[in-house]
Coordinates of C-alpha atoms and ligand atoms in Angstrom, one line a residue:
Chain A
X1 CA 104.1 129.3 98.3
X2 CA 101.1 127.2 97.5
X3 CA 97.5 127.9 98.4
X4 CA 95.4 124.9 98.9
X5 CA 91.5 124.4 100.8
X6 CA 91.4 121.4 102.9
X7 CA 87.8 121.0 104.5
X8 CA 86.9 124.4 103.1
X9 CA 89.4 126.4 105.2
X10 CA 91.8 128.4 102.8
X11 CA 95.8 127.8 103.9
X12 CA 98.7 129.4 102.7
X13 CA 102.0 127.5 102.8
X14 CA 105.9 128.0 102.0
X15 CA 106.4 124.4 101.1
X16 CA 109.7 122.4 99.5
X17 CA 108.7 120.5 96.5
X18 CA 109.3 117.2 97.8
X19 CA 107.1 117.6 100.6
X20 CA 104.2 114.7 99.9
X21 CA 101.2 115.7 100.1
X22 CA 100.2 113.5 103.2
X23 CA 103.0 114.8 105.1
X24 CA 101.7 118.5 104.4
X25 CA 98.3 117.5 106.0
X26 CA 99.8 116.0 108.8
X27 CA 102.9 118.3 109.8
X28 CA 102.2 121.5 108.5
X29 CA 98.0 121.4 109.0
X30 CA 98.7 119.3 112.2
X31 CA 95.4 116.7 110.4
X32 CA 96.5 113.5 111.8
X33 CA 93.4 112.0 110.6
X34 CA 94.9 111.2 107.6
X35 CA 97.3 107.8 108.3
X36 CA 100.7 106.9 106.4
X37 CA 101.1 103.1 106.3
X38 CA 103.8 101.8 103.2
X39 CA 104.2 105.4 101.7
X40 CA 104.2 103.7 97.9
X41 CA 100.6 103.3 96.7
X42 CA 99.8 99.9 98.1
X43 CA 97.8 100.5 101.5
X44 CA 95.2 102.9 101.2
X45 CA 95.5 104.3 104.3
X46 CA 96.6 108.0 102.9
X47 CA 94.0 108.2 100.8
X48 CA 92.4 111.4 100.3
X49 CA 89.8 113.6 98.1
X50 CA 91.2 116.3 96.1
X51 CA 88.8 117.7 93.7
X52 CA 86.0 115.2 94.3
X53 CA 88.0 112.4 93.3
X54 CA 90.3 109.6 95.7
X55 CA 94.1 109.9 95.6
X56 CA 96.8 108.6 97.4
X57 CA 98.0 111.3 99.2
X58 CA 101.6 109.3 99.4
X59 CA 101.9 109.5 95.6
X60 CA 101.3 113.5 95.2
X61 CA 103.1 116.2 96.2
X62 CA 102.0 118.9 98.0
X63 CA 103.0 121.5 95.4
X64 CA 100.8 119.8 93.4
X65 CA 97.9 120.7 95.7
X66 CA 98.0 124.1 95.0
X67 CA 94.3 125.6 94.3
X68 CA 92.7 122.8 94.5
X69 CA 90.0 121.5 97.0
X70 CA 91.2 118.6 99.3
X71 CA 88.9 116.9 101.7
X72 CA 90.3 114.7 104.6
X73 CA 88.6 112.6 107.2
X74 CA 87.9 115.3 109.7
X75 CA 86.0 117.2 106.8
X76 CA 83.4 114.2 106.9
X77 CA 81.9 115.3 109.5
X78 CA 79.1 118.0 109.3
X79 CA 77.6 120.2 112.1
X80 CA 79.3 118.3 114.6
X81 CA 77.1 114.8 112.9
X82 CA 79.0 111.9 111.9
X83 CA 79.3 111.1 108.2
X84 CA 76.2 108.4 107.4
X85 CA 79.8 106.5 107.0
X86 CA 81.3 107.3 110.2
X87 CA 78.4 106.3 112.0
X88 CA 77.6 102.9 110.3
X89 CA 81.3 102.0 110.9
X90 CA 80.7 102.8 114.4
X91 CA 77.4 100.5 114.2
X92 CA 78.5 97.4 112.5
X93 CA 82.2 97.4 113.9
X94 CA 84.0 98.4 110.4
X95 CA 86.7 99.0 112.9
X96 CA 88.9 97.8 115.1
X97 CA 92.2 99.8 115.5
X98 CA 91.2 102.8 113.4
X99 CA 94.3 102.8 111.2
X100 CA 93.0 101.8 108.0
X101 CA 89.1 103.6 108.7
X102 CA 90.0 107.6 107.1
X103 CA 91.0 106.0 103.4
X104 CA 88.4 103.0 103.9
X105 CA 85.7 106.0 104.4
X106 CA 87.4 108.0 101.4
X107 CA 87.2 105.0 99.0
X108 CA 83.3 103.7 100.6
X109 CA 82.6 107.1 100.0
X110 CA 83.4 107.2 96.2
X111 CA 81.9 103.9 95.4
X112 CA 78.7 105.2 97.0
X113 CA 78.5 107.9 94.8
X114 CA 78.8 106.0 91.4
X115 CA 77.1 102.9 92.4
X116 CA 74.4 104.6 95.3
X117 CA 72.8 100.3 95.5
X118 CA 75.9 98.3 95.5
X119 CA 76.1 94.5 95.6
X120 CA 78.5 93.1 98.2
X121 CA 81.2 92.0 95.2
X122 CA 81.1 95.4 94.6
X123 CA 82.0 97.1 97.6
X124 CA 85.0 94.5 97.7
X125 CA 86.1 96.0 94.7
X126 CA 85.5 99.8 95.4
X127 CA 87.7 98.7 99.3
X128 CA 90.2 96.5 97.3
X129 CA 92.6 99.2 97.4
X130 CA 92.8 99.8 100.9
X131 CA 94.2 97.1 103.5
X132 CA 92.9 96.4 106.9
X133 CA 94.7 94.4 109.5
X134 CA 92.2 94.1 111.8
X135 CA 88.4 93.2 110.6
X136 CA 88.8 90.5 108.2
X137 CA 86.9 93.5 106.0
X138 CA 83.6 91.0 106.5
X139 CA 82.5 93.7 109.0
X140 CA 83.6 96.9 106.7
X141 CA 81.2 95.3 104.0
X142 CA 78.3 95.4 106.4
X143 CA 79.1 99.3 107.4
X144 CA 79.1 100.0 104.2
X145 CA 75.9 98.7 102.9
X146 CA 74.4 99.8 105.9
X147 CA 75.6 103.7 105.2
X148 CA 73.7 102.8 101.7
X149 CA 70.8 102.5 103.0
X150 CA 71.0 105.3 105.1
X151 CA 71.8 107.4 102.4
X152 CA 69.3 106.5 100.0
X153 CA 66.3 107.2 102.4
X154 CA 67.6 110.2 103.3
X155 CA 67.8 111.4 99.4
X156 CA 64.2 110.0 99.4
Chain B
X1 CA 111.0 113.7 103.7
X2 CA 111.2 110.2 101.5
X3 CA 112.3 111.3 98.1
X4 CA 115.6 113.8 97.4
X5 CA 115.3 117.1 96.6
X6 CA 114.6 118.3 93.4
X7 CA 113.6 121.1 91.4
X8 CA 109.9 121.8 90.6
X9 CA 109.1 122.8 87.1
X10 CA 105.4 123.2 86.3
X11 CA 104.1 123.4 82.9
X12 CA 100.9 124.0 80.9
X13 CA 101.5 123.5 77.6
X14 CA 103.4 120.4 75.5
X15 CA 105.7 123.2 74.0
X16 CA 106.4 124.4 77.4
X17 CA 107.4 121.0 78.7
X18 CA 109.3 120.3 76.0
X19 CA 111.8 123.9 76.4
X20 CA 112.1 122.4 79.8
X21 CA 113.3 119.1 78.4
X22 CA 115.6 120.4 76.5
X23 CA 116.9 123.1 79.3
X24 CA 117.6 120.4 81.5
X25 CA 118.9 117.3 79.9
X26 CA 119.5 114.0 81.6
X27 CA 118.8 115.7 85.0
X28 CA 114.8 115.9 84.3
X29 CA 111.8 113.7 84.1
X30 CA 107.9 114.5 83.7
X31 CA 105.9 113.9 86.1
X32 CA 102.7 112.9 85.0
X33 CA 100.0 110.7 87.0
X34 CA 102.8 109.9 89.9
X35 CA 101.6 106.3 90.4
X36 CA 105.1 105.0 89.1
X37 CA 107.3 107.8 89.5
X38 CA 106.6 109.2 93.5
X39 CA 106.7 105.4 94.6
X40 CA 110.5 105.0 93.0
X41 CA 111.2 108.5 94.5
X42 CA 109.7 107.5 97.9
X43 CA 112.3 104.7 97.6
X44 CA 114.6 106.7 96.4
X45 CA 115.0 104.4 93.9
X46 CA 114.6 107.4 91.4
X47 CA 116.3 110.9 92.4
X48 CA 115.7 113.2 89.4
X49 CA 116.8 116.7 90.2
X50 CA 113.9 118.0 88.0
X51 CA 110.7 116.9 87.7
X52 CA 108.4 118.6 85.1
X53 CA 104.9 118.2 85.9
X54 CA 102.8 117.7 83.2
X55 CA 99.4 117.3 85.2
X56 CA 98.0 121.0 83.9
X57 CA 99.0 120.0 80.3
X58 CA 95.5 120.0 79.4
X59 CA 95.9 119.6 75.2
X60 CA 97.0 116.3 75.7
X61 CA 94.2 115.2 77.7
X62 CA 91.4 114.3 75.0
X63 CA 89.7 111.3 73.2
X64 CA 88.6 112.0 69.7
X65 CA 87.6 109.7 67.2
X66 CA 88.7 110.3 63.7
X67 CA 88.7 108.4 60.4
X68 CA 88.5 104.4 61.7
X69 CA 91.1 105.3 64.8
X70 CA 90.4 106.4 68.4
X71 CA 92.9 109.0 69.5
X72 CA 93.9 109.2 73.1
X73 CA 96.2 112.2 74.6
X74 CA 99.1 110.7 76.7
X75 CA 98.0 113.0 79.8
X76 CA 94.3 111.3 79.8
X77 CA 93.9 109.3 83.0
X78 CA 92.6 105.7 83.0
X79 CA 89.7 106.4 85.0
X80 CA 88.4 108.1 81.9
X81 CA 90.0 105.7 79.7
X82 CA 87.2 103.5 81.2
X83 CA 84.0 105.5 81.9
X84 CA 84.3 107.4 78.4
X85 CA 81.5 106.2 76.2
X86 CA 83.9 106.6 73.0
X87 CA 86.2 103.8 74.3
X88 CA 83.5 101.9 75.1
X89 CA 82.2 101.9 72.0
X90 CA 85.2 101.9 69.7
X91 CA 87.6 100.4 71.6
X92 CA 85.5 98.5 74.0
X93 CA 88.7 96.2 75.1
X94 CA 90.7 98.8 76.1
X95 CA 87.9 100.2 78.5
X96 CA 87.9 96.3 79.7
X97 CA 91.2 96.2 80.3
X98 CA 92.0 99.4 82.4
X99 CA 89.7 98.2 84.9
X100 CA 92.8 95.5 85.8
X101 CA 95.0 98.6 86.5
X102 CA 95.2 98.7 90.6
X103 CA 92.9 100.5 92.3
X104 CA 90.0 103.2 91.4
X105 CA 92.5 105.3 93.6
X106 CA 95.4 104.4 91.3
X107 CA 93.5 105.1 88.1
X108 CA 92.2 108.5 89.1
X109 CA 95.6 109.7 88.9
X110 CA 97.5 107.4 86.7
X111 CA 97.7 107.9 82.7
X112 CA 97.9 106.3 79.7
X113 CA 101.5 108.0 78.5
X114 CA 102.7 107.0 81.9
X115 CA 102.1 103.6 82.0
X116 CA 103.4 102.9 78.8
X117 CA 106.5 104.8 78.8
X118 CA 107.4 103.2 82.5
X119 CA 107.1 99.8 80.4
X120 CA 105.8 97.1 83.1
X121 CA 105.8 94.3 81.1
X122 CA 103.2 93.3 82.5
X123 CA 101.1 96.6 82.1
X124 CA 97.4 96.1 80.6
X125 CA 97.8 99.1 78.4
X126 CA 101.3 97.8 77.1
X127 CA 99.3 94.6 76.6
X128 CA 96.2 96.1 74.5
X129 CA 98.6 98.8 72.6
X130 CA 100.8 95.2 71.1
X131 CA 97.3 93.5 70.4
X132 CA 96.4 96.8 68.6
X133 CA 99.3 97.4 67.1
X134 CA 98.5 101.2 68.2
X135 CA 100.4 104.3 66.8
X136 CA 102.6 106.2 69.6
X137 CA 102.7 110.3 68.5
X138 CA 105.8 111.4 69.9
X139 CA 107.2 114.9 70.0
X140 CA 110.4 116.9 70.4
X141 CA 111.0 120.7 69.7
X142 CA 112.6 119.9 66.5
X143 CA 110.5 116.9 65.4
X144 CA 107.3 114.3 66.1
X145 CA 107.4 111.1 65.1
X146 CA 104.9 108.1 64.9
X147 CA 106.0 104.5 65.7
X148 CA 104.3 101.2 66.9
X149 CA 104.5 99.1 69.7
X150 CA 107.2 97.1 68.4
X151 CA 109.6 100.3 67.8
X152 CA 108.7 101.6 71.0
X153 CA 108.7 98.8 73.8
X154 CA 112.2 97.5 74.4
X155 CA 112.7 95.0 76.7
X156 CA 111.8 94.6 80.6
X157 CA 110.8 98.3 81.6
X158 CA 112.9 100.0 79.2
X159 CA 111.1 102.0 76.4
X160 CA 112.5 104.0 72.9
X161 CA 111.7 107.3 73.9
X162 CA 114.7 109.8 74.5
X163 CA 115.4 112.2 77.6
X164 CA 114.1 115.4 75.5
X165 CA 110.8 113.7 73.9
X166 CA 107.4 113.7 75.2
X167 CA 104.7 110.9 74.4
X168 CA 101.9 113.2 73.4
X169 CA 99.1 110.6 71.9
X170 CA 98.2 107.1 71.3
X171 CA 96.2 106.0 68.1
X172 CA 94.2 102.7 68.5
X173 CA 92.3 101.1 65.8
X174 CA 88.5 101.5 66.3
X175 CA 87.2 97.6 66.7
X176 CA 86.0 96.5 63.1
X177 CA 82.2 96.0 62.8
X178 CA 81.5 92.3 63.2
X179 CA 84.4 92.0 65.6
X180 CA 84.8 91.0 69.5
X181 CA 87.9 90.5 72.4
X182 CA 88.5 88.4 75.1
X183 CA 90.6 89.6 78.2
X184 CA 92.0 87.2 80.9
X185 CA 94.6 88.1 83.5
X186 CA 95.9 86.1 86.4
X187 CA 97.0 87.9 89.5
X188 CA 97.3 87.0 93.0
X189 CA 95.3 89.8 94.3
X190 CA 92.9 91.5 92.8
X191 CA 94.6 95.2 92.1
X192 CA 98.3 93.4 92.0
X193 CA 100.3 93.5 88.6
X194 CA 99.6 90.8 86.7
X195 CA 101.3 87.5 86.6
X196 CA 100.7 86.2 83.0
X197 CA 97.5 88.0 80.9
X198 CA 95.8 87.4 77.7
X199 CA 94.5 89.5 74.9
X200 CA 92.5 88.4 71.9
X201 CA 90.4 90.1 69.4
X202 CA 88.6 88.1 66.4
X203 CA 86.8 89.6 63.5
X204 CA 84.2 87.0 61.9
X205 CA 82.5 87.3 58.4
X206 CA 78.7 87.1 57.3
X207 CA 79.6 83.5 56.8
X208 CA 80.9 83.0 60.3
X209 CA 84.1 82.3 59.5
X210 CA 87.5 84.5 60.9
X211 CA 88.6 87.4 59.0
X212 CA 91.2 88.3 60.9
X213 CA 92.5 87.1 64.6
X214 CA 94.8 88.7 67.0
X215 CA 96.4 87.2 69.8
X216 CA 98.9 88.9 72.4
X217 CA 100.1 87.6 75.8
X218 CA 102.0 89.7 78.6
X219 CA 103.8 88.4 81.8
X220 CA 105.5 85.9 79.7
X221 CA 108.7 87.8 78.1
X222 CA 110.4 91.1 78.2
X223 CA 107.4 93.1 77.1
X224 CA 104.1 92.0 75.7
X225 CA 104.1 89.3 73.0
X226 CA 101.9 89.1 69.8
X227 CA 101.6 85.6 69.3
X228 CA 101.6 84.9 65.2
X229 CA 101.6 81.2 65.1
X230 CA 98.1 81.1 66.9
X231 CA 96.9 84.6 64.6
X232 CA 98.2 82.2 61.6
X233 CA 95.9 79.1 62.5
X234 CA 92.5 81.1 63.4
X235 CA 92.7 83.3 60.3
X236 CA 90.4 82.0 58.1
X237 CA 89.1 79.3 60.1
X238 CA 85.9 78.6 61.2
X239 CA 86.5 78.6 64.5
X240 CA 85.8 75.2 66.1
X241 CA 86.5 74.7 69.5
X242 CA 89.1 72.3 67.9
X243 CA 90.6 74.9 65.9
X244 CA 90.8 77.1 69.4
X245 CA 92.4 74.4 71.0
X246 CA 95.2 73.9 68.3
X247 CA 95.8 78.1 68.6
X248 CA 96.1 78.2 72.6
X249 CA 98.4 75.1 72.5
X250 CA 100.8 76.6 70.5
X251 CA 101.1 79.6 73.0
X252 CA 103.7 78.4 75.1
X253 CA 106.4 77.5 73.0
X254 CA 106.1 81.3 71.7
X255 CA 107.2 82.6 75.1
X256 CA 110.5 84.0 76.7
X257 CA 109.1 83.5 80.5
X258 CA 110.9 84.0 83.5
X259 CA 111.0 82.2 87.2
X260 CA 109.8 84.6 90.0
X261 CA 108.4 85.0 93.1
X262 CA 104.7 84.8 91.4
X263 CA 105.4 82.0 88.8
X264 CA 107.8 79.4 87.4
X265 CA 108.5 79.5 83.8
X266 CA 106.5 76.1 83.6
X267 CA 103.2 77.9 85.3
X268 CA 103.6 81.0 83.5
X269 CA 103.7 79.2 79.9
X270 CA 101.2 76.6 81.1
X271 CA 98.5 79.6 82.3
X272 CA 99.3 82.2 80.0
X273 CA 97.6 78.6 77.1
X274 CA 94.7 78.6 79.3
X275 CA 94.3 82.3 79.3
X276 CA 94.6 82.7 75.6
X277 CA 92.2 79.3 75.2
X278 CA 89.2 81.4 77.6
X279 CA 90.1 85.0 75.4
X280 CA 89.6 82.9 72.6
X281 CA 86.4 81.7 73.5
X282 CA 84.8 84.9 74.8
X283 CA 86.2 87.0 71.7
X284 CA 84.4 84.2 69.6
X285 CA 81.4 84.1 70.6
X286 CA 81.1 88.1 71.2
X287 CA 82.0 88.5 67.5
X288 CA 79.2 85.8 66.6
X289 CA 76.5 87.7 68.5
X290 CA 77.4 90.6 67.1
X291 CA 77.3 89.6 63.4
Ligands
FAD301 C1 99.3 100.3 94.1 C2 99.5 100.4 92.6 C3 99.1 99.3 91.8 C4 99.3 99.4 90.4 N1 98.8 98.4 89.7 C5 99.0 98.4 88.3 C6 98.5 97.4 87.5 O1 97.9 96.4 87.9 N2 98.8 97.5 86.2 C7 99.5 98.5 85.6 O2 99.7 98.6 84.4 N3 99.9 99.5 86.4 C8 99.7 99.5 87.7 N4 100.2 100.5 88.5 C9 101.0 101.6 87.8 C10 100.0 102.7 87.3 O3 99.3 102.2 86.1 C11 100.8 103.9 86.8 O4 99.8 104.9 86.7 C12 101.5 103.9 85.5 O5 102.4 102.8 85.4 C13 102.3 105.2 85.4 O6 101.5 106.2 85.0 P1 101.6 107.6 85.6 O7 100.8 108.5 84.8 O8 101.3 107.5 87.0 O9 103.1 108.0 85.3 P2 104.3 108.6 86.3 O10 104.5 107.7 87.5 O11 104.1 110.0 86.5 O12 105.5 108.4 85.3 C14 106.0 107.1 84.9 C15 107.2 107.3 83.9 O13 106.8 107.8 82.7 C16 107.4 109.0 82.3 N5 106.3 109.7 81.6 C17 105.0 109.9 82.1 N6 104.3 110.5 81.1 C18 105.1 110.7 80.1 C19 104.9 111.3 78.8 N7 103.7 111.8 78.4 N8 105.9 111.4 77.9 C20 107.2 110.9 78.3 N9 107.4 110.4 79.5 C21 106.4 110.3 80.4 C22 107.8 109.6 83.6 O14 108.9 110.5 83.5 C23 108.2 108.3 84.4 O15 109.5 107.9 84.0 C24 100.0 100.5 89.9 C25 100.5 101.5 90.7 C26 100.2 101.5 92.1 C27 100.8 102.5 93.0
FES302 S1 100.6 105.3 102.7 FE1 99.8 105.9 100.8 S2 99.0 104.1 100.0 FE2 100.1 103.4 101.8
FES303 S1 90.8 98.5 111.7 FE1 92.9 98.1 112.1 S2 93.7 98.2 110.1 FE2 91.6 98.3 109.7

């Protein structure tokens, strides 16, 4: 039995230990925001938050999950607002088919925090880890300088 | 579900981990950071029947400085590896070199005892703990022994650690005052394992001449190589661009390199010169500055 928060909603789950964690969201929570492309670290597109911090939801277990805090795609969202994320994707076409966008946002996400003013080298270091088959990534760049912006007038 | 099934033994202490070691047998293996382990199990390359997870062992996650060494818990991720100010300071390369391991994503879970007990051979912190000549602390219920890299890394991801033994701690050198490293890795993606990388670190005098000189290359053998016939020619010397010339050309003939997918043998000998020539240069000039 683990007991694990995803999006702030508490869930209690009978769960076989080699249940990956990006399964668990998927089947058992029924979050389908959360995409499974090569299942062995090297697309991105599972990534995840679990306590504050990007994972690859392919590489952990659910078990593993148990007590912590684990924040998916459709917890971006607040108040029924788009993520300053979310909506500059939206704006500058940082998507196309959508697959690669919930661990693109995860990773954006955590670059933003540590580096609030990146350059655009940067950001194709804090997205290097997640593949996209569809932009060309020039267009994810833009998004996420854009959100940047966004989110340092808003702090201001 | 990818991987088999297997039995799921959490532990929070080293001594806990280690009963479960021995209860076991051949049958278990810790699970630590996950970034080598869930992939081979996901392929079901790996099908343990136990896995002991070590992520709530929270005694071997520390970074202490003590007498001249920097001491790092095996259970320590490399994301703090690189953003702790201690390994910046003391052991600035091996902050340098983390950053070369995958993906932030990758390094938030990922650990130092991991990657060096899976034995890449072409691992950054297999490189840097060669280079260092770092001191692995490794314990069973009955005993804990010490040994360096050359006792420890085997061959081509094999390492000298047995079925009941935990890596507990790694023991670098602090960098000597006056000293400076150069770090240069080839890959075809930025993230990917490397294909051939370099690893130098140079101590100069008042004089500005080379105390000491360490040169170790990786993606050209079984495991990482320390390169003496280059250490041998920079010792002492004053460091000339000639003289860095002489120690990067006799690089190649000091490899075991194979042919792959990434690199002939020719390339790999041929890049892994020009790799150690650039280290060279940066570790030079750093340790100049900072006389
Ligand atoms: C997409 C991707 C890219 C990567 N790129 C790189 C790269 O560029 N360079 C690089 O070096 N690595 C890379 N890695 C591997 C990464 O560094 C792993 O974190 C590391 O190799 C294993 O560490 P871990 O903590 O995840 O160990 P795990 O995967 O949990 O374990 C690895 C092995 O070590 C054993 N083990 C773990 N800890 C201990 C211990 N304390 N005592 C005894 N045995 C132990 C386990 O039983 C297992 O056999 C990459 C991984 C991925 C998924
Ligand atoms: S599905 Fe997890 S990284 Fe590709
Ligand atoms: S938008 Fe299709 S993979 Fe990125």
């Amino acid at each position: 039995m683990i007991r694990v928060r995803v999006n702030g909603v508490e869930y209690e789950r009978e769960v076989e230990p080699r249940l990956l964690l990006c399964d668990f969201l998927r089947e058992n929570l029924g979050l389908t925001g959360t995409h499974i492309g090569c299942e062995h670290g090297i697309c991105g597109s599972c990534t995840v938050m679990v306590n504050g911090y990007t994972v690859r939801s392919c590489l952990m277990f659910a078990v593993q999950a148990n007590d912590a805090d684990v924040t998916t795609v459709e917890g971006l969202a607040a108040g029924g607002k788009l993520h300053p994320l979310q909506e500059a994707f939206s704006e500058h076409y940082g998507l196309q088919c959508g697959f690669c966008t919930p661990g693109m946002l995860f990773s954006a996400l955590e670059l933003l925090k540590e580096t609030p003013k990146p350059t655009d080298h940067e950001i194709r270091e804090g997205i290097a880890g997640n593949i996209c088959r569809c932009t060309g990534y020039y267009h994810i760049v833009q998004a996420v300088k854009a959100a940047a912006e966004q989110m340092a007038q808003k702090q201001t | 579900m990818k991987p088999a099934a297997f039995k799921y033994v959490r532990v929070d202490s080293v001594e806990a981990a280690l009963s479960a070691l021995e209860q076991y047998g051949s049958d278990a293996k810790i699970l630590a950071g996950g970034q080598s382990l869930v992939p081979m199990m996901n392929f079901r390359i790996a099908q343990p029947s136990v896995l002991v997870d070590i992520n709530p062992v929270n005694e071997i996650d520390f970074i202490r400085a003590e007498n001249g060494w920097l001491c790092i818990g095996a259970r320590t991720r490399q994301t703090t590896l690189e953003k702790n100010p201690d390994v910046n300071q003391k052991c600035p390369l091996l902050a340098a070199a983390v950053k070369w391991i995958g993906h932030p994503q990758i390094r938030n879970r990922g650990t130092l005892g991991g990657s060096l007990v899976h034995g890449d051979p072409t691992a950054e912190l297999a490189l840097v703990a060669t280079l260092l000549d770092a001191r692995l602390v490794i314990r069973s219920t009955a005993k804990s022994r010490t040994v360096g890299p050359a006792d420890f890394f085997d061959g081509f991801m094999s390492t000298r650690i047995t079925e009941t033994e935990i890596l507990t701690e790694v023991r670098y050198p602090a960098a000597p005052p006056g000293s400076g490293y150069g770090f240069h890795e080839l890959c075809i993606r930025q993230g990917d394992f490397a294909v051939v990388a370099a690893a130098v670190q140079f101590t100069a005098d008042d004089v500005g001449l080379c105390t000491e000189a360490r040169v170790a290359v990786s993606g050209a053998g079984p495991k990482p190589l320390r390169i003496p016939a280059a250490e041998k020619i920079l010792a002492g010397s004053d460091a000339s661009a000639a003289v860095l010339d002489a120690a990067a050309a006799c690089v190649p003939a000091e490899l075991q390199p194979m042919s792959d997918l990434k690199g002939s043998e020719a390339y790999r000998r041929e890049m892994a010169r020009i790799f150690v020539r650039r280290a060279l240069a940066d570790a030079w000039s750093m340790a100049r500055e900072k006389r």
